[in-house]
Protein backbone atom coordinates (compact mmCIF):
# COMPACT_ATOMS: atom_id res chain seq x y z
CA UNK A 1 0.00 0.00 0.00
CA UNK A 2 1.67 3.16 -1.23
CA UNK A 3 0.56 6.46 0.34
CA UNK A 4 -0.62 9.00 -2.25
CA UNK A 5 1.33 12.25 -2.25
CA UNK A 6 0.80 15.47 -4.16
CA UNK A 7 3.71 14.61 -6.48
CA UNK A 8 2.44 11.06 -7.14
CA UNK A 9 -0.97 12.52 -7.90
CA UNK A 10 0.63 14.94 -10.37
CA UNK A 11 2.42 12.08 -12.11
CA UNK A 12 -0.96 10.50 -12.93
CA UNK A 13 -1.81 13.33 -15.35
CA UNK A 14 -1.70 11.87 -18.85
CA UNK A 15 -1.31 8.36 -17.41
CA UNK A 16 -4.81 7.47 -16.14
CA UNK A 17 -7.87 9.35 -14.81
CA UNK A 18 -7.62 10.38 -11.14
CA UNK A 19 -10.43 9.12 -8.87
CA UNK A 20 -11.69 11.39 -6.08
CA UNK A 21 -14.70 11.40 -3.72
CA UNK A 22 -15.80 13.34 -0.65
CA UNK A 23 -16.01 11.99 2.91
CA UNK A 24 -16.99 13.63 6.19
CA UNK A 25 -16.86 10.69 8.61
CA UNK A 26 -14.46 7.90 9.64
CA UNK A 27 -16.58 4.94 8.41
CA UNK A 28 -17.13 6.40 4.93
CA UNK A 29 -13.42 7.31 4.69
CA UNK A 30 -12.55 3.68 5.51
CA UNK A 31 -14.74 2.45 2.64
CA UNK A 32 -13.26 4.93 0.14
CA UNK A 33 -9.60 4.73 1.14
CA UNK A 34 -8.87 1.39 -0.59
CA UNK A 35 -10.23 2.59 -3.91
CA UNK A 36 -9.73 6.30 -4.55
CA UNK A 37 -6.66 8.49 -5.09
CA UNK A 38 -7.92 11.53 -3.18
CA UNK A 39 -10.50 12.06 -0.42
CA UNK A 40 -11.89 15.57 -0.04
CA UNK A 41 -13.48 16.75 3.17
CA UNK A 42 -15.55 19.24 1.23
CA UNK A 43 -17.38 22.17 2.75
CA UNK A 44 -20.36 20.52 1.02
CA UNK A 45 -20.56 18.85 4.47
CA UNK A 46 -22.66 21.86 5.50
CA UNK A 47 -25.37 21.01 2.96
CA UNK A 48 -25.02 17.22 3.07
CA UNK A 49 -24.77 16.53 6.82
CA UNK A 50 -25.86 19.74 8.52
CA UNK A 51 -28.87 20.75 6.40
CA UNK A 52 -27.67 24.23 5.34
CA UNK A 53 -28.86 25.46 1.94
CA UNK A 54 -25.37 26.63 0.90
CA UNK A 55 -21.75 26.18 2.03
CA UNK A 56 -21.59 29.75 3.35
CA UNK A 57 -22.49 28.93 7.01
CA UNK A 58 -19.73 26.29 7.31
CA UNK A 59 -17.12 27.17 9.95
CA UNK A 60 -13.46 26.34 10.57
CA UNK A 61 -14.50 24.31 13.62
CA UNK A 62 -16.81 22.15 11.49
CA UNK A 63 -14.06 21.50 8.92
CA UNK A 64 -11.61 20.71 11.71
CA UNK A 65 -13.94 18.18 13.34
CA UNK A 66 -14.87 16.41 10.09
CA UNK A 67 -11.27 16.59 8.79
CA UNK A 68 -9.95 14.86 11.92
CA UNK A 69 -12.68 12.19 11.70
CA UNK A 70 -11.82 11.44 8.06
CA UNK A 71 -8.09 11.34 8.89
CA UNK A 72 -8.82 8.49 11.35
CA UNK A 73 -10.26 6.47 8.46
CA UNK A 74 -7.71 7.39 5.77
CA UNK A 75 -4.33 5.73 5.41
CA UNK A 76 -3.55 5.62 1.69
CA UNK A 77 -5.42 8.35 -0.19
CA UNK A 78 -4.37 11.97 -0.37
CA UNK A 79 -6.48 13.80 2.20
CA UNK A 80 -7.57 17.35 1.33
CA UNK A 81 -9.70 19.57 3.60
CA UNK A 82 -11.67 22.56 2.32
CA UNK A 83 -11.01 26.01 3.74
CA UNK A 84 -14.50 27.32 4.58
CA UNK A 85 -16.06 30.62 3.56
CA UNK A 86 -14.42 33.58 5.33
CA UNK A 87 -11.36 31.65 6.52
CA UNK A 88 -8.95 32.84 3.78
CA UNK A 89 -10.48 35.77 1.89
CA UNK A 90 -9.33 38.55 4.27
CA UNK A 91 -5.56 38.30 3.72
CA UNK A 92 -2.75 35.83 3.01
CA UNK A 93 -1.89 36.00 6.75
CA UNK A 94 -5.42 35.05 7.79
CA UNK A 95 -5.32 32.22 5.23
CA UNK A 96 -2.01 30.93 6.58
CA UNK A 97 -3.21 30.99 10.18
CA UNK A 98 -6.36 29.00 9.35
CA UNK A 99 -4.69 26.58 6.90
CA UNK A 100 -2.02 25.85 9.53
CA UNK A 101 -4.80 25.15 12.03
CA UNK A 102 -6.46 22.69 9.61
CA UNK A 103 -3.15 20.95 8.82
CA UNK A 104 -2.15 20.62 12.50
CA UNK A 105 -5.54 19.77 13.99
CA UNK A 106 -6.75 17.32 11.30
CA UNK A 107 -3.49 15.85 10.00
CA UNK A 108 -4.66 16.45 6.41
CA UNK A 109 -2.18 16.43 3.52
CA UNK A 110 -3.40 19.65 1.85
CA UNK A 111 -6.10 22.31 1.90
CA UNK A 112 -8.38 23.47 -0.90
CA UNK A 113 -9.62 26.99 -1.55
CA UNK A 114 -11.95 28.52 -4.13
CA UNK A 115 -10.86 31.30 -6.47
CA UNK A 116 -8.75 32.27 -9.46
CA UNK A 117 -6.29 35.05 -10.23
CA UNK A 118 -7.50 37.12 -7.24
CA UNK A 119 -6.05 34.49 -4.88
CA UNK A 120 -2.55 34.04 -6.31
CA UNK A 121 -0.88 35.98 -3.49
CA UNK A 122 -2.67 33.83 -0.90
CA UNK A 123 -1.81 30.57 -2.68
CA UNK A 124 1.84 31.61 -2.99
CA UNK A 125 1.96 32.58 0.70
CA UNK A 126 0.57 29.18 1.79
CA UNK A 127 2.68 27.01 -0.52
CA UNK A 128 5.90 28.88 0.21
CA UNK A 129 5.10 28.39 3.90
CA UNK A 130 4.84 24.60 3.48
CA UNK A 131 1.11 24.15 2.99
CA UNK A 132 0.08 22.25 -0.17
CA UNK A 133 -2.91 23.91 -1.83
CA UNK A 134 -5.51 22.50 -4.19
CA UNK A 135 -7.33 25.16 -6.24
CA UNK A 136 -10.99 25.33 -7.28
CA UNK A 137 -12.22 27.35 -10.27
CA UNK A 138 -15.34 27.58 -12.45
CA UNK A 139 -18.55 27.53 -10.44
CA UNK A 140 -17.61 28.63 -6.92
CA UNK A 141 -20.27 27.57 -4.38
CA UNK A 142 -18.92 29.97 -1.71
CA UNK A 143 -19.67 32.86 -4.12
CA UNK A 144 -23.28 31.83 -4.75
CA UNK A 145 -24.56 35.08 -3.21
CA UNK A 146 -22.56 37.34 -5.54
CA UNK A 147 -23.09 35.09 -8.56
CA UNK A 148 -26.87 35.06 -8.09
CA UNK A 149 -27.12 31.25 -7.98
CA UNK A 150 -25.33 28.09 -9.15
CA UNK A 151 -24.65 28.85 -12.81
CA UNK A 152 -22.71 26.77 -15.35
CA UNK A 153 -19.62 28.64 -16.54
CA UNK A 154 -18.23 28.84 -20.07
CA UNK A 155 -21.50 28.80 -22.02
CA UNK A 156 -20.52 32.19 -23.39
CA UNK A 157 -17.16 31.70 -25.14
CA UNK A 158 -16.20 35.30 -24.22
CA UNK A 159 -15.71 34.14 -20.61
CA UNK A 160 -13.33 31.32 -21.63
CA UNK A 161 -10.36 33.69 -21.56
CA UNK A 162 -11.03 34.68 -17.92
CA UNK A 163 -11.32 31.07 -16.73
CA UNK A 164 -8.20 30.07 -18.68
CA UNK A 165 -6.31 32.97 -17.09
CA UNK A 166 -7.55 31.94 -13.64
CA UNK A 167 -6.27 28.39 -14.22
CA UNK A 168 -2.84 29.53 -15.40
CA UNK A 169 -2.56 32.06 -12.56
CA UNK A 170 -3.23 29.53 -9.79
CA UNK A 171 -0.91 26.99 -11.42
CA UNK A 172 1.81 29.64 -11.47
CA UNK A 173 1.08 30.52 -7.81
CA UNK A 174 1.74 26.92 -6.78
CA UNK A 175 -1.42 24.79 -6.51
CA UNK A 176 -0.60 21.10 -7.06
CA UNK A 177 -3.96 20.40 -8.76
CA UNK A 178 -7.33 22.08 -9.02
CA UNK A 179 -11.05 21.35 -9.20
CA UNK A 180 -12.98 22.63 -12.20
CA UNK A 181 -16.63 22.79 -11.16
CA UNK A 182 -19.70 23.38 -13.32
CA UNK A 183 -18.20 24.41 -16.64
CA UNK A 184 -18.91 23.31 -20.19
CA UNK A 185 -16.92 20.28 -21.29
CA UNK A 186 -15.28 22.41 -23.99
CA UNK A 187 -13.92 24.93 -21.48
CA UNK A 188 -12.73 22.30 -18.98
CA UNK A 189 -10.96 20.36 -21.75
CA UNK A 190 -9.28 23.54 -23.00
CA UNK A 191 -8.09 24.39 -19.46
CA UNK A 192 -6.89 20.81 -18.79
CA UNK A 193 -4.76 20.89 -21.95
CA UNK A 194 -3.35 24.33 -21.11
CA UNK A 195 -1.92 23.43 -17.67
CA UNK A 196 0.67 20.86 -16.63
CA UNK A 197 -0.99 19.94 -13.29
CA UNK A 198 -4.04 17.68 -12.80
CA UNK A 199 -7.54 19.09 -13.19
CA UNK A 200 -10.34 17.35 -11.28
CA UNK A 201 -13.79 17.87 -12.75
CA UNK A 202 -17.25 17.94 -11.24
CA UNK A 203 -19.99 18.69 -13.71
CA UNK A 204 -17.34 19.67 -16.27
CA UNK A 205 -17.17 16.67 -18.59
CA UNK A 206 -14.70 13.97 -19.44
CA UNK A 207 -11.83 16.19 -20.60
CA UNK A 208 -10.49 16.74 -17.06
CA UNK A 209 -7.60 14.66 -15.68
CA UNK A 210 -9.81 13.21 -12.93
CA UNK A 211 -13.33 13.29 -11.52
CA UNK A 212 -14.88 14.00 -8.13
CA UNK A 213 -18.43 13.59 -6.85
CA UNK A 214 -20.03 14.14 -3.47
CA UNK A 215 -20.30 10.56 -2.16
CA UNK A 216 -23.73 11.08 -0.59
CA UNK A 217 -25.05 12.29 -3.96
CA UNK A 218 -23.70 9.33 -5.93
CA UNK A 219 -25.20 6.83 -3.47
CA UNK A 220 -28.58 8.63 -3.65
CA UNK A 221 -28.97 9.91 -0.11
CA UNK A 222 -30.99 12.72 -1.72
CA UNK A 223 -33.53 11.29 -4.20
CA UNK A 224 -34.75 14.79 -5.17
CA UNK A 225 -31.24 15.95 -6.15
CA UNK A 226 -30.91 14.92 -9.80
CA UNK A 227 -28.60 17.34 -11.65
CA UNK A 228 -27.50 16.29 -15.16
CA UNK A 229 -23.86 15.83 -14.12
CA UNK A 230 -24.66 13.30 -11.40
CA UNK A 231 -24.69 9.52 -11.86
CA UNK A 232 -26.13 7.50 -8.98
CA UNK A 233 -24.28 4.25 -8.30
CA UNK A 234 -26.39 2.95 -5.39
CA UNK A 235 -29.63 3.69 -3.59
CA UNK A 236 -28.66 4.33 0.02
CA UNK A 237 -31.89 6.24 0.69
CA UNK A 238 -34.09 3.25 -0.22
CA UNK A 239 -31.80 0.81 1.58
CA UNK A 240 -31.95 2.82 4.83
CA UNK A 241 -35.67 3.48 4.51
CA UNK A 242 -36.40 -0.23 4.01
CA UNK A 243 -34.29 -1.11 7.08
CA UNK A 244 -36.13 1.51 9.18
CA UNK A 245 -39.54 0.25 8.01
CA UNK A 246 -38.63 -3.40 8.72
CA UNK A 247 -37.29 -2.47 12.19
CA UNK A 248 -40.42 -0.43 12.99
CA UNK A 249 -42.64 -3.34 11.97
CA UNK A 250 -40.61 -5.80 14.06
CA UNK A 251 -40.64 -3.58 17.18
CA UNK A 252 -44.38 -2.99 16.93
CA UNK A 253 -45.10 -6.68 16.42
CA UNK A 254 -42.62 -7.67 19.17
CA UNK A 255 -40.63 -9.72 16.61
CA UNK A 256 -37.56 -7.75 17.74
CA UNK A 257 -35.72 -8.34 20.00
CA UNK A 258 -36.01 -12.10 19.55
CA UNK A 259 -34.61 -14.65 21.97
CA UNK A 260 -31.34 -14.64 19.93
CA UNK A 261 -30.98 -10.90 20.70
CA UNK A 262 -31.68 -11.25 24.41
CA UNK A 263 -29.57 -12.21 27.45
O1 LIG B 1 -17.24 20.87 -1.10
C1 LIG B 1 -17.11 19.97 -1.94
O2 LIG B 1 -17.57 18.83 -1.77
C2 LIG B 1 -16.37 20.30 -3.16
C3 LIG B 1 -16.47 19.34 -4.30
C4 LIG B 1 -17.80 19.39 -4.88
C5 LIG B 1 -15.40 19.56 -5.31
O3 LIG B 1 -15.74 21.31 -3.23
mmCIF file of C-alpha atoms and ligand atoms in Angstrom:
data_model
loop_
_atom_site.group_PDB
_atom_site.id
_atom_site.type_symbol
_atom_site.label_atom_id
_atom_site.label_comp_id
_atom_site.label_asym_id
_atom_site.label_seq_id
_atom_site.Cartn_x
_atom_site.Cartn_y
_atom_site.Cartn_z
ATOM 1 C CA UNK A 1 0.000 0.000 0.000
ATOM 2 C CA UNK A 2 1.674 3.164 -1.227
ATOM 3 C CA UNK A 3 0.555 6.464 0.335
ATOM 4 C CA UNK A 4 -0.623 8.998 -2.247
ATOM 5 C CA UNK A 5 1.328 12.248 -2.247
ATOM 6 C CA UNK A 6 0.804 15.470 -4.160
ATOM 7 C CA UNK A 7 3.710 14.611 -6.484
ATOM 8 C CA UNK A 8 2.442 11.055 -7.142
ATOM 9 C CA UNK A 9 -0.973 12.522 -7.902
ATOM 10 C CA UNK A 10 0.629 14.938 -10.368
ATOM 11 C CA UNK A 11 2.424 12.079 -12.108
ATOM 12 C CA UNK A 12 -0.964 10.503 -12.926
ATOM 13 C CA UNK A 13 -1.805 13.329 -15.353
ATOM 14 C CA UNK A 14 -1.696 11.871 -18.849
ATOM 15 C CA UNK A 15 -1.313 8.357 -17.408
ATOM 16 C CA UNK A 16 -4.812 7.473 -16.144
ATOM 17 C CA UNK A 17 -7.873 9.355 -14.809
ATOM 18 C CA UNK A 18 -7.618 10.379 -11.136
ATOM 19 C CA UNK A 19 -10.426 9.118 -8.870
ATOM 20 C CA UNK A 20 -11.694 11.390 -6.080
ATOM 21 C CA UNK A 21 -14.695 11.404 -3.724
ATOM 22 C CA UNK A 22 -15.801 13.337 -0.653
ATOM 23 C CA UNK A 23 -16.009 11.991 2.914
ATOM 24 C CA UNK A 24 -16.993 13.631 6.191
ATOM 25 C CA UNK A 25 -16.861 10.690 8.610
ATOM 26 C CA UNK A 26 -14.463 7.900 9.638
ATOM 27 C CA UNK A 27 -16.579 4.939 8.412
ATOM 28 C CA UNK A 28 -17.134 6.402 4.925
ATOM 29 C CA UNK A 29 -13.415 7.308 4.687
ATOM 30 C CA UNK A 30 -12.554 3.681 5.513
ATOM 31 C CA UNK A 31 -14.735 2.450 2.642
ATOM 32 C CA UNK A 32 -13.257 4.926 0.136
ATOM 33 C CA UNK A 33 -9.604 4.732 1.141
ATOM 34 C CA UNK A 34 -8.865 1.386 -0.587
ATOM 35 C CA UNK A 35 -10.226 2.589 -3.907
ATOM 36 C CA UNK A 36 -9.729 6.298 -4.552
ATOM 37 C CA UNK A 37 -6.664 8.489 -5.090
ATOM 38 C CA UNK A 38 -7.925 11.532 -3.182
ATOM 39 C CA UNK A 39 -10.497 12.065 -0.422
ATOM 40 C CA UNK A 40 -11.887 15.571 -0.043
ATOM 41 C CA UNK A 41 -13.484 16.750 3.169
ATOM 42 C CA UNK A 42 -15.549 19.241 1.229
ATOM 43 C CA UNK A 43 -17.381 22.173 2.747
ATOM 44 C CA UNK A 44 -20.364 20.519 1.020
ATOM 45 C CA UNK A 45 -20.561 18.851 4.473
ATOM 46 C CA UNK A 46 -22.662 21.863 5.503
ATOM 47 C CA UNK A 47 -25.367 21.015 2.962
ATOM 48 C CA UNK A 48 -25.021 17.220 3.066
ATOM 49 C CA UNK A 49 -24.771 16.533 6.816
ATOM 50 C CA UNK A 50 -25.859 19.744 8.522
ATOM 51 C CA UNK A 51 -28.871 20.747 6.402
ATOM 52 C CA UNK A 52 -27.672 24.228 5.336
ATOM 53 C CA UNK A 53 -28.858 25.462 1.945
ATOM 54 C CA UNK A 54 -25.371 26.626 0.900
ATOM 55 C CA UNK A 55 -21.753 26.179 2.029
ATOM 56 C CA UNK A 56 -21.592 29.755 3.350
ATOM 57 C CA UNK A 57 -22.493 28.932 7.014
ATOM 58 C CA UNK A 58 -19.734 26.295 7.309
ATOM 59 C CA UNK A 59 -17.117 27.173 9.952
ATOM 60 C CA UNK A 60 -13.455 26.338 10.568
ATOM 61 C CA UNK A 61 -14.504 24.313 13.623
ATOM 62 C CA UNK A 62 -16.807 22.147 11.494
ATOM 63 C CA UNK A 63 -14.058 21.504 8.918
ATOM 64 C CA UNK A 64 -11.606 20.709 11.710
ATOM 65 C CA UNK A 65 -13.937 18.185 13.340
ATOM 66 C CA UNK A 66 -14.865 16.411 10.085
ATOM 67 C CA UNK A 67 -11.272 16.586 8.789
ATOM 68 C CA UNK A 68 -9.947 14.864 11.923
ATOM 69 C CA UNK A 69 -12.685 12.195 11.696
ATOM 70 C CA UNK A 70 -11.818 11.438 8.060
ATOM 71 C CA UNK A 71 -8.091 11.336 8.886
ATOM 72 C CA UNK A 72 -8.825 8.489 11.348
ATOM 73 C CA UNK A 73 -10.258 6.466 8.459
ATOM 74 C CA UNK A 74 -7.715 7.392 5.772
ATOM 75 C CA UNK A 75 -4.334 5.731 5.409
ATOM 76 C CA UNK A 76 -3.555 5.621 1.691
ATOM 77 C CA UNK A 77 -5.425 8.345 -0.189
ATOM 78 C CA UNK A 78 -4.367 11.967 -0.372
ATOM 79 C CA UNK A 79 -6.483 13.799 2.204
ATOM 80 C CA UNK A 80 -7.574 17.346 1.330
ATOM 81 C CA UNK A 81 -9.696 19.566 3.604
ATOM 82 C CA UNK A 82 -11.669 22.560 2.319
ATOM 83 C CA UNK A 83 -11.013 26.011 3.741
ATOM 84 C CA UNK A 84 -14.502 27.318 4.576
ATOM 85 C CA UNK A 85 -16.057 30.625 3.561
ATOM 86 C CA UNK A 86 -14.421 33.583 5.331
ATOM 87 C CA UNK A 87 -11.362 31.648 6.523
ATOM 88 C CA UNK A 88 -8.954 32.835 3.784
ATOM 89 C CA UNK A 89 -10.481 35.775 1.886
ATOM 90 C CA UNK A 90 -9.326 38.554 4.273
ATOM 91 C CA UNK A 91 -5.563 38.301 3.719
ATOM 92 C CA UNK A 92 -2.745 35.828 3.006
ATOM 93 C CA UNK A 93 -1.890 36.003 6.747
ATOM 94 C CA UNK A 94 -5.416 35.046 7.795
ATOM 95 C CA UNK A 95 -5.322 32.224 5.230
ATOM 96 C CA UNK A 96 -2.007 30.925 6.580
ATOM 97 C CA UNK A 97 -3.206 30.989 10.176
ATOM 98 C CA UNK A 98 -6.356 29.004 9.349
ATOM 99 C CA UNK A 99 -4.692 26.583 6.897
ATOM 100 C CA UNK A 100 -2.018 25.846 9.529
ATOM 101 C CA UNK A 101 -4.800 25.148 12.035
ATOM 102 C CA UNK A 102 -6.461 22.693 9.607
ATOM 103 C CA UNK A 103 -3.155 20.947 8.824
ATOM 104 C CA UNK A 104 -2.150 20.625 12.496
ATOM 105 C CA UNK A 105 -5.543 19.768 13.991
ATOM 106 C CA UNK A 106 -6.754 17.323 11.300
ATOM 107 C CA UNK A 107 -3.491 15.848 9.995
ATOM 108 C CA UNK A 108 -4.664 16.452 6.409
ATOM 109 C CA UNK A 109 -2.183 16.435 3.517
ATOM 110 C CA UNK A 110 -3.399 19.649 1.855
ATOM 111 C CA UNK A 111 -6.100 22.309 1.905
ATOM 112 C CA UNK A 112 -8.381 23.472 -0.899
ATOM 113 C CA UNK A 113 -9.624 26.987 -1.545
ATOM 114 C CA UNK A 114 -11.947 28.520 -4.127
ATOM 115 C CA UNK A 115 -10.862 31.300 -6.470
ATOM 116 C CA UNK A 116 -8.755 32.267 -9.463
ATOM 117 C CA UNK A 117 -6.286 35.045 -10.230
ATOM 118 C CA UNK A 118 -7.503 37.117 -7.237
ATOM 119 C CA UNK A 119 -6.049 34.487 -4.878
ATOM 120 C CA UNK A 120 -2.550 34.041 -6.311
ATOM 121 C CA UNK A 121 -0.878 35.981 -3.489
ATOM 122 C CA UNK A 122 -2.667 33.831 -0.901
ATOM 123 C CA UNK A 123 -1.813 30.568 -2.676
ATOM 124 C CA UNK A 124 1.844 31.606 -2.991
ATOM 125 C CA UNK A 125 1.955 32.583 0.703
ATOM 126 C CA UNK A 126 0.572 29.185 1.791
ATOM 127 C CA UNK A 127 2.677 27.013 -0.523
ATOM 128 C CA UNK A 128 5.900 28.881 0.207
ATOM 129 C CA UNK A 129 5.097 28.392 3.905
ATOM 130 C CA UNK A 130 4.844 24.601 3.485
ATOM 131 C CA UNK A 131 1.109 24.147 2.991
ATOM 132 C CA UNK A 132 0.084 22.253 -0.170
ATOM 133 C CA UNK A 133 -2.910 23.906 -1.829
ATOM 134 C CA UNK A 134 -5.505 22.497 -4.190
ATOM 135 C CA UNK A 135 -7.331 25.156 -6.242
ATOM 136 C CA UNK A 136 -10.985 25.335 -7.276
ATOM 137 C CA UNK A 137 -12.217 27.345 -10.274
ATOM 138 C CA UNK A 138 -15.339 27.578 -12.453
ATOM 139 C CA UNK A 139 -18.548 27.530 -10.441
ATOM 140 C CA UNK A 140 -17.612 28.626 -6.916
ATOM 141 C CA UNK A 141 -20.271 27.568 -4.377
ATOM 142 C CA UNK A 142 -18.918 29.968 -1.713
ATOM 143 C CA UNK A 143 -19.667 32.861 -4.124
ATOM 144 C CA UNK A 144 -23.277 31.834 -4.753
ATOM 145 C CA UNK A 145 -24.557 35.080 -3.208
ATOM 146 C CA UNK A 146 -22.558 37.338 -5.538
ATOM 147 C CA UNK A 147 -23.088 35.089 -8.564
ATOM 148 C CA UNK A 148 -26.872 35.057 -8.094
ATOM 149 C CA UNK A 149 -27.118 31.248 -7.982
ATOM 150 C CA UNK A 150 -25.335 28.094 -9.146
ATOM 151 C CA UNK A 151 -24.650 28.849 -12.811
ATOM 152 C CA UNK A 152 -22.715 26.767 -15.352
ATOM 153 C CA UNK A 153 -19.616 28.643 -16.544
ATOM 154 C CA UNK A 154 -18.228 28.840 -20.068
ATOM 155 C CA UNK A 155 -21.496 28.800 -22.020
ATOM 156 C CA UNK A 156 -20.516 32.190 -23.393
ATOM 157 C CA UNK A 157 -17.163 31.703 -25.142
ATOM 158 C CA UNK A 158 -16.205 35.296 -24.222
ATOM 159 C CA UNK A 159 -15.714 34.139 -20.614
ATOM 160 C CA UNK A 160 -13.331 31.317 -21.633
ATOM 161 C CA UNK A 161 -10.359 33.689 -21.556
ATOM 162 C CA UNK A 162 -11.032 34.683 -17.923
ATOM 163 C CA UNK A 163 -11.317 31.069 -16.732
ATOM 164 C CA UNK A 164 -8.200 30.069 -18.679
ATOM 165 C CA UNK A 165 -6.314 32.972 -17.090
ATOM 166 C CA UNK A 166 -7.552 31.936 -13.637
ATOM 167 C CA UNK A 167 -6.270 28.388 -14.224
ATOM 168 C CA UNK A 168 -2.844 29.533 -15.396
ATOM 169 C CA UNK A 169 -2.562 32.061 -12.563
ATOM 170 C CA UNK A 170 -3.234 29.528 -9.787
ATOM 171 C CA UNK A 171 -0.913 26.992 -11.423
ATOM 172 C CA UNK A 172 1.808 29.637 -11.472
ATOM 173 C CA UNK A 173 1.079 30.523 -7.814
ATOM 174 C CA UNK A 174 1.736 26.920 -6.776
ATOM 175 C CA UNK A 175 -1.421 24.785 -6.510
ATOM 176 C CA UNK A 176 -0.596 21.097 -7.057
ATOM 177 C CA UNK A 177 -3.960 20.402 -8.761
ATOM 178 C CA UNK A 178 -7.335 22.080 -9.018
ATOM 179 C CA UNK A 179 -11.046 21.350 -9.198
ATOM 180 C CA UNK A 180 -12.985 22.627 -12.203
ATOM 181 C CA UNK A 181 -16.633 22.792 -11.162
ATOM 182 C CA UNK A 182 -19.700 23.379 -13.321
ATOM 183 C CA UNK A 183 -18.205 24.413 -16.645
ATOM 184 C CA UNK A 184 -18.910 23.313 -20.192
ATOM 185 C CA UNK A 185 -16.924 20.277 -21.294
ATOM 186 C CA UNK A 186 -15.279 22.412 -23.989
ATOM 187 C CA UNK A 187 -13.925 24.934 -21.482
ATOM 188 C CA UNK A 188 -12.725 22.297 -18.976
ATOM 189 C CA UNK A 189 -10.964 20.357 -21.755
ATOM 190 C CA UNK A 190 -9.279 23.541 -22.999
ATOM 191 C CA UNK A 191 -8.095 24.385 -19.458
ATOM 192 C CA UNK A 192 -6.888 20.814 -18.792
ATOM 193 C CA UNK A 193 -4.759 20.895 -21.947
ATOM 194 C CA UNK A 194 -3.348 24.330 -21.108
ATOM 195 C CA UNK A 195 -1.916 23.427 -17.670
ATOM 196 C CA UNK A 196 0.673 20.860 -16.627
ATOM 197 C CA UNK A 197 -0.987 19.936 -13.292
ATOM 198 C CA UNK A 198 -4.041 17.679 -12.803
ATOM 199 C CA UNK A 199 -7.540 19.088 -13.192
ATOM 200 C CA UNK A 200 -10.340 17.347 -11.278
ATOM 201 C CA UNK A 201 -13.790 17.869 -12.750
ATOM 202 C CA UNK A 202 -17.246 17.937 -11.236
ATOM 203 C CA UNK A 203 -19.990 18.691 -13.711
ATOM 204 C CA UNK A 204 -17.335 19.668 -16.265
ATOM 205 C CA UNK A 205 -17.170 16.672 -18.594
ATOM 206 C CA UNK A 206 -14.703 13.969 -19.435
ATOM 207 C CA UNK A 207 -11.827 16.194 -20.597
ATOM 208 C CA UNK A 208 -10.486 16.739 -17.056
ATOM 209 C CA UNK A 209 -7.598 14.656 -15.680
ATOM 210 C CA UNK A 210 -9.808 13.208 -12.932
ATOM 211 C CA UNK A 211 -13.326 13.291 -11.517
ATOM 212 C CA UNK A 212 -14.880 14.001 -8.128
ATOM 213 C CA UNK A 213 -18.429 13.587 -6.850
ATOM 214 C CA UNK A 214 -20.028 14.141 -3.471
ATOM 215 C CA UNK A 215 -20.295 10.562 -2.165
ATOM 216 C CA UNK A 216 -23.726 11.075 -0.585
ATOM 217 C CA UNK A 217 -25.054 12.293 -3.965
ATOM 218 C CA UNK A 218 -23.699 9.334 -5.929
ATOM 219 C CA UNK A 219 -25.203 6.832 -3.472
ATOM 220 C CA UNK A 220 -28.581 8.632 -3.645
ATOM 221 C CA UNK A 221 -28.968 9.915 -0.108
ATOM 222 C CA UNK A 222 -30.995 12.723 -1.716
ATOM 223 C CA UNK A 223 -33.533 11.287 -4.197
ATOM 224 C CA UNK A 224 -34.747 14.790 -5.173
ATOM 225 C CA UNK A 225 -31.236 15.954 -6.145
ATOM 226 C CA UNK A 226 -30.911 14.924 -9.797
ATOM 227 C CA UNK A 227 -28.599 17.339 -11.652
ATOM 228 C CA UNK A 228 -27.499 16.292 -15.156
ATOM 229 C CA UNK A 229 -23.865 15.834 -14.119
ATOM 230 C CA UNK A 230 -24.656 13.299 -11.403
ATOM 231 C CA UNK A 231 -24.688 9.520 -11.857
ATOM 232 C CA UNK A 232 -26.129 7.497 -8.982
ATOM 233 C CA UNK A 233 -24.277 4.252 -8.296
ATOM 234 C CA UNK A 234 -26.392 2.954 -5.394
ATOM 235 C CA UNK A 235 -29.634 3.694 -3.588
ATOM 236 C CA UNK A 236 -28.665 4.330 0.024
ATOM 237 C CA UNK A 237 -31.893 6.235 0.685
ATOM 238 C CA UNK A 238 -34.093 3.252 -0.217
ATOM 239 C CA UNK A 239 -31.798 0.813 1.576
ATOM 240 C CA UNK A 240 -31.952 2.822 4.829
ATOM 241 C CA UNK A 241 -35.667 3.482 4.513
ATOM 242 C CA UNK A 242 -36.397 -0.230 4.009
ATOM 243 C CA UNK A 243 -34.289 -1.111 7.083
ATOM 244 C CA UNK A 244 -36.125 1.507 9.182
ATOM 245 C CA UNK A 245 -39.537 0.246 8.008
ATOM 246 C CA UNK A 246 -38.625 -3.399 8.717
ATOM 247 C CA UNK A 247 -37.291 -2.475 12.189
ATOM 248 C CA UNK A 248 -40.415 -0.428 12.988
ATOM 249 C CA UNK A 249 -42.639 -3.335 11.972
ATOM 250 C CA UNK A 250 -40.607 -5.799 14.056
ATOM 251 C CA UNK A 251 -40.638 -3.576 17.176
ATOM 252 C CA UNK A 252 -44.382 -2.986 16.927
ATOM 253 C CA UNK A 253 -45.101 -6.682 16.424
ATOM 254 C CA UNK A 254 -42.617 -7.669 19.170
ATOM 255 C CA UNK A 255 -40.626 -9.718 16.612
ATOM 256 C CA UNK A 256 -37.561 -7.746 17.740
ATOM 257 C CA UNK A 257 -35.723 -8.337 20.003
ATOM 258 C CA UNK A 258 -36.005 -12.101 19.554
ATOM 259 C CA UNK A 259 -34.609 -14.648 21.965
ATOM 260 C CA UNK A 260 -31.341 -14.645 19.932
ATOM 261 C CA UNK A 261 -30.979 -10.897 20.702
ATOM 262 C CA UNK A 262 -31.682 -11.248 24.409
ATOM 263 C CA UNK A 263 -29.574 -12.211 27.452
HETATM 264 O O1 LIG B 1 -17.245 20.866 -1.101
HETATM 265 C C1 LIG B 1 -17.107 19.969 -1.942
HETATM 266 O O2 LIG B 1 -17.565 18.832 -1.771
HETATM 267 C C2 LIG B 1 -16.374 20.304 -3.160
HETATM 268 C C3 LIG B 1 -16.465 19.341 -4.298
HETATM 269 C C4 LIG B 1 -17.803 19.389 -4.876
HETATM 270 C C5 LIG B 1 -15.403 19.561 -5.305
HETATM 271 O O3 LIG B 1 -15.745 21.309 -3.232
#
